[in-house]
GROMACS .gro file of C-alpha atoms in nm:
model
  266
    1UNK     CA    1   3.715   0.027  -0.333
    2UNK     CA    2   3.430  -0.144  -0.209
    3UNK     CA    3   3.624  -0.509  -0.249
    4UNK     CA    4   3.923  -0.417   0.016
    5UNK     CA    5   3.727  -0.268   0.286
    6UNK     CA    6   3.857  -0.320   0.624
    7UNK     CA    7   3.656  -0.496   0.904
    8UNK     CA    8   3.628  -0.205   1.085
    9UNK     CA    9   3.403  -0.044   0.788
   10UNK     CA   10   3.248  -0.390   0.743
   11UNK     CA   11   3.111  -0.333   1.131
   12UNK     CA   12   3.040   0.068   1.035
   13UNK     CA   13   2.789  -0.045   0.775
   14UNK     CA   14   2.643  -0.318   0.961
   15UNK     CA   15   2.556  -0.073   1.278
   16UNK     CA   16   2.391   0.138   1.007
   17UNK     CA   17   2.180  -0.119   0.854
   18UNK     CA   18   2.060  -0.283   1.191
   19UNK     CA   19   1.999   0.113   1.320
   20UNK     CA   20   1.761   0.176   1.026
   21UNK     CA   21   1.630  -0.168   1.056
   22UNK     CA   22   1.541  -0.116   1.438
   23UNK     CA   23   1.391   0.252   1.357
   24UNK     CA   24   1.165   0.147   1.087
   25UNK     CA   25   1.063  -0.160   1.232
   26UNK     CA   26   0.972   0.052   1.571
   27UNK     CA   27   0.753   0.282   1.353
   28UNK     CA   28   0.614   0.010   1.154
   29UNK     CA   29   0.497  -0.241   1.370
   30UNK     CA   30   0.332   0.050   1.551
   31UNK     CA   31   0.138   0.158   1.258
   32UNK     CA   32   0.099  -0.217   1.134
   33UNK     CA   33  -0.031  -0.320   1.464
   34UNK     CA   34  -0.292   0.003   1.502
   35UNK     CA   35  -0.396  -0.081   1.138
   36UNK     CA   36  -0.507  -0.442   1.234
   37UNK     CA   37  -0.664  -0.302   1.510
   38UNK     CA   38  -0.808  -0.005   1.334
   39UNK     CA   39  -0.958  -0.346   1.050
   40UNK     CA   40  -1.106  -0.513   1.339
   41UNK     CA   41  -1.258  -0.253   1.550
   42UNK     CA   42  -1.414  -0.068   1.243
   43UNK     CA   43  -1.638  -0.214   0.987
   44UNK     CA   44  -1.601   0.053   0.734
   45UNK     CA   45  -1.229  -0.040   0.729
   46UNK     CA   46  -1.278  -0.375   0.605
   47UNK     CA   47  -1.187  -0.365   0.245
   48UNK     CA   48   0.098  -0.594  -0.049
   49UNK     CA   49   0.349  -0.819  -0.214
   50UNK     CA   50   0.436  -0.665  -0.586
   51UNK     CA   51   0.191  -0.978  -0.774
   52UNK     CA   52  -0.131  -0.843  -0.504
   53UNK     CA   53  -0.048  -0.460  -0.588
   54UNK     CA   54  -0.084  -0.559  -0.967
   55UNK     CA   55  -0.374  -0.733  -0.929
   56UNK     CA   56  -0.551  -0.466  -0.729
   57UNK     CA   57  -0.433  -0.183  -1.017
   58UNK     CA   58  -0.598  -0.460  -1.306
   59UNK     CA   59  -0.866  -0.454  -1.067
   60UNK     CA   60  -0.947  -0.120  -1.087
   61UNK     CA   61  -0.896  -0.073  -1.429
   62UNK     CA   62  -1.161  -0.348  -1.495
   63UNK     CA   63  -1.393  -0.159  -1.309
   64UNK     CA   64  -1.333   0.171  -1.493
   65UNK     CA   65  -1.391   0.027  -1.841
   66UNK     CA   66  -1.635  -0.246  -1.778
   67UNK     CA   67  -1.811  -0.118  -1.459
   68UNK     CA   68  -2.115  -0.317  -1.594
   69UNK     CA   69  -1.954  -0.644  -1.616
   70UNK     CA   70  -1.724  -0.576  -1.333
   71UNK     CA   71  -2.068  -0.530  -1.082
   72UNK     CA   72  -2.207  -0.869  -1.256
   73UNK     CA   73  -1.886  -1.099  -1.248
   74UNK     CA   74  -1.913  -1.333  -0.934
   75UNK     CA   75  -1.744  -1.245  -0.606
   76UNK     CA   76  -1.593  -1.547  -0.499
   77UNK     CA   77  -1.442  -1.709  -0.839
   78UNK     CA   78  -1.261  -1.366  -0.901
   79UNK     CA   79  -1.157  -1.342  -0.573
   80UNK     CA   80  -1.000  -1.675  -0.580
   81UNK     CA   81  -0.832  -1.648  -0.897
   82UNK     CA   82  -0.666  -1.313  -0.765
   83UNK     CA   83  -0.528  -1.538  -0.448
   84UNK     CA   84  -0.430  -1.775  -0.676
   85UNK     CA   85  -0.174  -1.601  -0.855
   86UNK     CA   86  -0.040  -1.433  -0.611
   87UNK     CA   87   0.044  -1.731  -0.450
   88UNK     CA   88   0.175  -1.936  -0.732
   89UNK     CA   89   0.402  -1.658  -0.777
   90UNK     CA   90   0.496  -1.668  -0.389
   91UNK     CA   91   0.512  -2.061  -0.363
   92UNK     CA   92   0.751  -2.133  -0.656
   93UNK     CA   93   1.032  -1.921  -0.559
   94UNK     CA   94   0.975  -2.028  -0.174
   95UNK     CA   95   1.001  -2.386  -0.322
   96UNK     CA   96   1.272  -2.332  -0.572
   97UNK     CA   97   1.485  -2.113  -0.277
   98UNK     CA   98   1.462  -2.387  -0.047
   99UNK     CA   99   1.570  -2.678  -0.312
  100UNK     CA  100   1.859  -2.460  -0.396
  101UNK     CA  101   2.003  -2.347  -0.068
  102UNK     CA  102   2.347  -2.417   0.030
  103UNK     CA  103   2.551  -2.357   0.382
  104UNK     CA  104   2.733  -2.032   0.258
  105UNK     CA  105   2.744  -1.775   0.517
  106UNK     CA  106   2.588  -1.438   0.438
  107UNK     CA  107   2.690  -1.135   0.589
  108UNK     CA  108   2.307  -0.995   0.629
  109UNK     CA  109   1.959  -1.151   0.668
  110UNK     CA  110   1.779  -0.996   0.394
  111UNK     CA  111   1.552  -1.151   0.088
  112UNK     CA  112   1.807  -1.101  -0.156
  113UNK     CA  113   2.134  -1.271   0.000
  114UNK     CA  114   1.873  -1.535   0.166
  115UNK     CA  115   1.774  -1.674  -0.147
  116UNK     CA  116   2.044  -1.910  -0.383
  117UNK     CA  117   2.217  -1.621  -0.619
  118UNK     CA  118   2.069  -1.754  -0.938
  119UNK     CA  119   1.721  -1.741  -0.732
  120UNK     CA  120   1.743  -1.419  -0.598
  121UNK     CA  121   1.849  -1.243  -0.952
  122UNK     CA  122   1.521  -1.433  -1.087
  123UNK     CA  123   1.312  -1.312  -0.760
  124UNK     CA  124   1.469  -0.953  -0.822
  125UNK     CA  125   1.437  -0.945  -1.200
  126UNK     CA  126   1.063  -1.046  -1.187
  127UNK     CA  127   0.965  -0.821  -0.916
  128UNK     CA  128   1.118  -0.519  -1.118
  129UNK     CA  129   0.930  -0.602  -1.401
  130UNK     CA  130   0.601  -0.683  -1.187
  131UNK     CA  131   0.657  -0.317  -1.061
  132UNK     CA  132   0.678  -0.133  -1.368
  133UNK     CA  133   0.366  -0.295  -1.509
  134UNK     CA  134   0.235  -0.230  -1.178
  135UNK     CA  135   0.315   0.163  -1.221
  136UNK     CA  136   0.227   0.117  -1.579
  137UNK     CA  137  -0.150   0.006  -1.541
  138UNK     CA  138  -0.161   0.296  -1.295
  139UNK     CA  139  -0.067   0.513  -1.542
  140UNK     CA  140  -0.364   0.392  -1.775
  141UNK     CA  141  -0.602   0.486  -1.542
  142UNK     CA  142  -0.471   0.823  -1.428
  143UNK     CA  143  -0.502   0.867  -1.810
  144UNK     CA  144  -0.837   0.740  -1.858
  145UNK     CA  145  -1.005   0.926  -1.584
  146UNK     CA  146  -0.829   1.223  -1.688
  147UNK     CA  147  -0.914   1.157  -2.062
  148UNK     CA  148  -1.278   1.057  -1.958
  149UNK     CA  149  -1.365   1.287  -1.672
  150UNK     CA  150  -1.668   1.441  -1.802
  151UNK     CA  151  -1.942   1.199  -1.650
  152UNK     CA  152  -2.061   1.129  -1.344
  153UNK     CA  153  -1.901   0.798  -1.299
  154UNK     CA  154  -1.588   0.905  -1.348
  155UNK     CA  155  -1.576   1.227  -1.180
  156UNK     CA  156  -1.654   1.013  -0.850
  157UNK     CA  157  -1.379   0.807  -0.902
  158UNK     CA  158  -1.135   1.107  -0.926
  159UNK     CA  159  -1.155   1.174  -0.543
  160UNK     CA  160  -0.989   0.753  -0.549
  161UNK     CA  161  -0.731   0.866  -0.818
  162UNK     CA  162  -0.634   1.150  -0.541
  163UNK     CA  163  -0.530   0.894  -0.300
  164UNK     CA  164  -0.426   0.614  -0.564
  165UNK     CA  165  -0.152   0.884  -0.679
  166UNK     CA  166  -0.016   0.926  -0.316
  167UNK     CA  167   0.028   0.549  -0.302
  168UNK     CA  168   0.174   0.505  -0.624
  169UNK     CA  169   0.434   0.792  -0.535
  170UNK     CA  170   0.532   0.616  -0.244
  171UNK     CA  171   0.512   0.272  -0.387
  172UNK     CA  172   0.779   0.383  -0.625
  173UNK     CA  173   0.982   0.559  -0.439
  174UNK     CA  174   0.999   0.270  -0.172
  175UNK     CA  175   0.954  -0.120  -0.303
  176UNK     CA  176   1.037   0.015  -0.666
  177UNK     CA  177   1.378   0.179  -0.577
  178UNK     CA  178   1.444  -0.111  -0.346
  179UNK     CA  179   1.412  -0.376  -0.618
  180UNK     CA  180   1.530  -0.159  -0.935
  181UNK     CA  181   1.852  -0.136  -0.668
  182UNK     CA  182   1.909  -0.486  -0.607
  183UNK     CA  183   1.938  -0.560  -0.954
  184UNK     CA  184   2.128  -0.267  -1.067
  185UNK     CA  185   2.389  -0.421  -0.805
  186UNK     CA  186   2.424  -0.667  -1.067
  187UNK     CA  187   2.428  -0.465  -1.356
  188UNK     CA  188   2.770  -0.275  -1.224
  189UNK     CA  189   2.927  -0.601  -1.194
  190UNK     CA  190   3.044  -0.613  -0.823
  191UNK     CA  191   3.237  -0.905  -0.632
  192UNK     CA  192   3.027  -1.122  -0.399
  193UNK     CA  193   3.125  -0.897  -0.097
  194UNK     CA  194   3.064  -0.574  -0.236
  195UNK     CA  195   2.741  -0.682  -0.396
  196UNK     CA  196   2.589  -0.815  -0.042
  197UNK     CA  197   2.669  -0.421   0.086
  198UNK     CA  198   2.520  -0.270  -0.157
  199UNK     CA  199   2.186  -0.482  -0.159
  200UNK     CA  200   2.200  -0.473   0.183
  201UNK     CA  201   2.132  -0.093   0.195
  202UNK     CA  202   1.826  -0.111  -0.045
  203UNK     CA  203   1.678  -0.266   0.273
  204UNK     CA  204   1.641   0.116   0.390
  205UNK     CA  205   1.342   0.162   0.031
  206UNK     CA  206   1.230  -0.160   0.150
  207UNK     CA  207   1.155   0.000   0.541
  208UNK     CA  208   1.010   0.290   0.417
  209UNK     CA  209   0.739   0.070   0.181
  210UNK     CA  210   0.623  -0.157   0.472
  211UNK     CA  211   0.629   0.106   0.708
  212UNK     CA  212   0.415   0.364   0.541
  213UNK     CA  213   0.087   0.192   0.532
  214UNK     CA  214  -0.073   0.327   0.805
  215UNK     CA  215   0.052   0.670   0.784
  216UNK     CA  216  -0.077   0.704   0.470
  217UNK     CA  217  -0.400   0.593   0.532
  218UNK     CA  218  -0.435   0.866   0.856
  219UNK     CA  219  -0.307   1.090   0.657
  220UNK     CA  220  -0.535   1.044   0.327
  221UNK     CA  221  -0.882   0.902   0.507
  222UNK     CA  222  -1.050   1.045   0.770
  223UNK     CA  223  -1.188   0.719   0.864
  224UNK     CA  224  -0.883   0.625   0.988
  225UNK     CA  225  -0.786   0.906   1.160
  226UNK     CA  226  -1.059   0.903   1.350
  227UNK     CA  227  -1.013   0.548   1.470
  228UNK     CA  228  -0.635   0.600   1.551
  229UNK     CA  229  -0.748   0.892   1.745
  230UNK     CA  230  -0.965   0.650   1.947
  231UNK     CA  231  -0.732   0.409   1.992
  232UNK     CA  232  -0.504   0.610   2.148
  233UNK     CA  233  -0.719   0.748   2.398
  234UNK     CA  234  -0.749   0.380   2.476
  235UNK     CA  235  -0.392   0.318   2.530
  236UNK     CA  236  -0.327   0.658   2.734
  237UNK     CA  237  -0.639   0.494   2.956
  238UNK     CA  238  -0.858   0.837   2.888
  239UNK     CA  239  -1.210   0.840   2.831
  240UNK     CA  240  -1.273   1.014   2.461
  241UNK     CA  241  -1.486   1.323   2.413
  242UNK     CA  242  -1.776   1.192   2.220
  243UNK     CA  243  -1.874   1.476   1.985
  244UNK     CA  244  -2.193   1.633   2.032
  245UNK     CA  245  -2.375   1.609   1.762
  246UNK     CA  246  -2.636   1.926   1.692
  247UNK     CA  247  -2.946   1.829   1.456
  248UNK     CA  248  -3.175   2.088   1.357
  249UNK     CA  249  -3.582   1.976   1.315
  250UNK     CA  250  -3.758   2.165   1.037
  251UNK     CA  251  -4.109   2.203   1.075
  252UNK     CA  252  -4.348   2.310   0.841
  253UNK     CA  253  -4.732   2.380   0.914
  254UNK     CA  254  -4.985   2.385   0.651
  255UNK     CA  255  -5.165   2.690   0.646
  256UNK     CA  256  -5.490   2.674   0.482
  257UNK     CA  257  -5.630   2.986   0.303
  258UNK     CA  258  -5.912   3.100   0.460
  259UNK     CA  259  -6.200   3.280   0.230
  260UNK     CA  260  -6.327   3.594   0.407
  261UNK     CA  261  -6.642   3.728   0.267
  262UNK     CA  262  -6.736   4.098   0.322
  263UNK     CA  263  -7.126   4.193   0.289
  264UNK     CA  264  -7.198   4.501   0.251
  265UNK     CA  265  -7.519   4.640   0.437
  266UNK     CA  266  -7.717   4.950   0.292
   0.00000   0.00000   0.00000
């Protein structure tokens, strides 16, 4: 059982956690660091914590079913009153973590065994249920353009819903796992011990989520692709091909009728 396990298996599953640790956060800084770069060199790139990834899912189904209101609403309050919550959400469990640590030793650095138990199972327990409204409100609007997809307006937002569905596959698969995981740790009852193991190894969902960012976003906008393609002629030191772009000039002359008269002679 998980409770006597031997130190030698102790050290087995910590090698494992630090080797997908160091793997994912090899592949993800890479693609984090060419996406900031990709955001600051391009200006069409200029446009995710579980409370900003709800708000941005609201946010879009505000738009689809008051588009009028949603163009005429202010920028800047809305904006701020997104930021808001998110951090009010972030800032009382960072305050309420650090009021209730204590000088236990954990056996992993991770969110969960970080945090004060009773304040981790509340940071858990929230975030699941943040998540499946999050997946919820997605499925609204994959509903409603579906439902509604006869007019314009909504047939141009299907081509969004194409890569909204990618991320929302992923998103569950990685945060949503990683989360419904830590607190299903709880639900089968395990010892201290066994408990820190096995929400240790949700870390792996967790990788995947803050990893896949970028590759998504090559993969689903050519935009992006383009510029990562750019950038990495820059770091191999290679001058890029520019692409020759052909134009073709129409021309069109105005030819006036002319009126020929023919006289006959006798």
């Amino acid at each position: 059982p998980l409770d006597k396990m031997g130190e030698s298996t102790m050290t087995y599953i910590r090698w494992c956690v630090v080797s997908e640790i160091l793997f994912f956060n090899i592949v993800g800084v890479f693609g984090n660091v060419q996406l900031l770069w990709t955001t600051y060199r391009k200006n069409a790139t200029h446009s995710k914590p579980a409370v900003v990834i709800l708000l941005t899912a609201i946010d879009l189904l505000f738009a689809l079913l008051f588009p009028i209101r949603y163009r005429l609403f202010p920028t800047k309050p809305y904006v701020v009153a997104f930021i808001l919550i998110g951090s009010c959400y972030a800032s009382t469990f960072a305050v309420w973590g650090w009021i209730a640590r204590d000088d236990d030793v954990i056996p992993f650095c991770n969110p969960p065994l970080g945090l004060a138990p009773h304040v981790s199972r509340m940071w858990s327990s929230t975030n699941v249920i943040i998540n499946s409204m999050v997946v919820l409100v997605y499925g609204v609007i994959i509903t409603l353009v579906h439902v509604k997809g006869v007019s314009s307006a909504y047939q141009e937002n299907r081509r969004v819903l194409r890569r909204l569905k990618v991320i929302v596959i992923i998103f569950v698969c990685s945060w949503y796992i990683a989360l419904l995981g830590v607190n299903f740790g709880y639900v089968l009852g395990f010892s201290p011990d066994a408990l820190a193991i096995w929400q240790s190894n949700m870390v792996l969902f967790a990788l995947v989520c803050y990893s896949q960012t970028f590759y998504v976003c090559i993969w689903r906008s050519p935009e992006y692709l383009t510029a990562f393609k750019e950038q990495l002629c820059i770091m191999m030191c290679k001058k890029q091909k520019r692409q020759r772009r052909e134009m073709t000039r129409t021309t069109t002359t105005r030819i006036r009728p002319q009126i020929v008269l023919a006289l006959d002679s006798k």
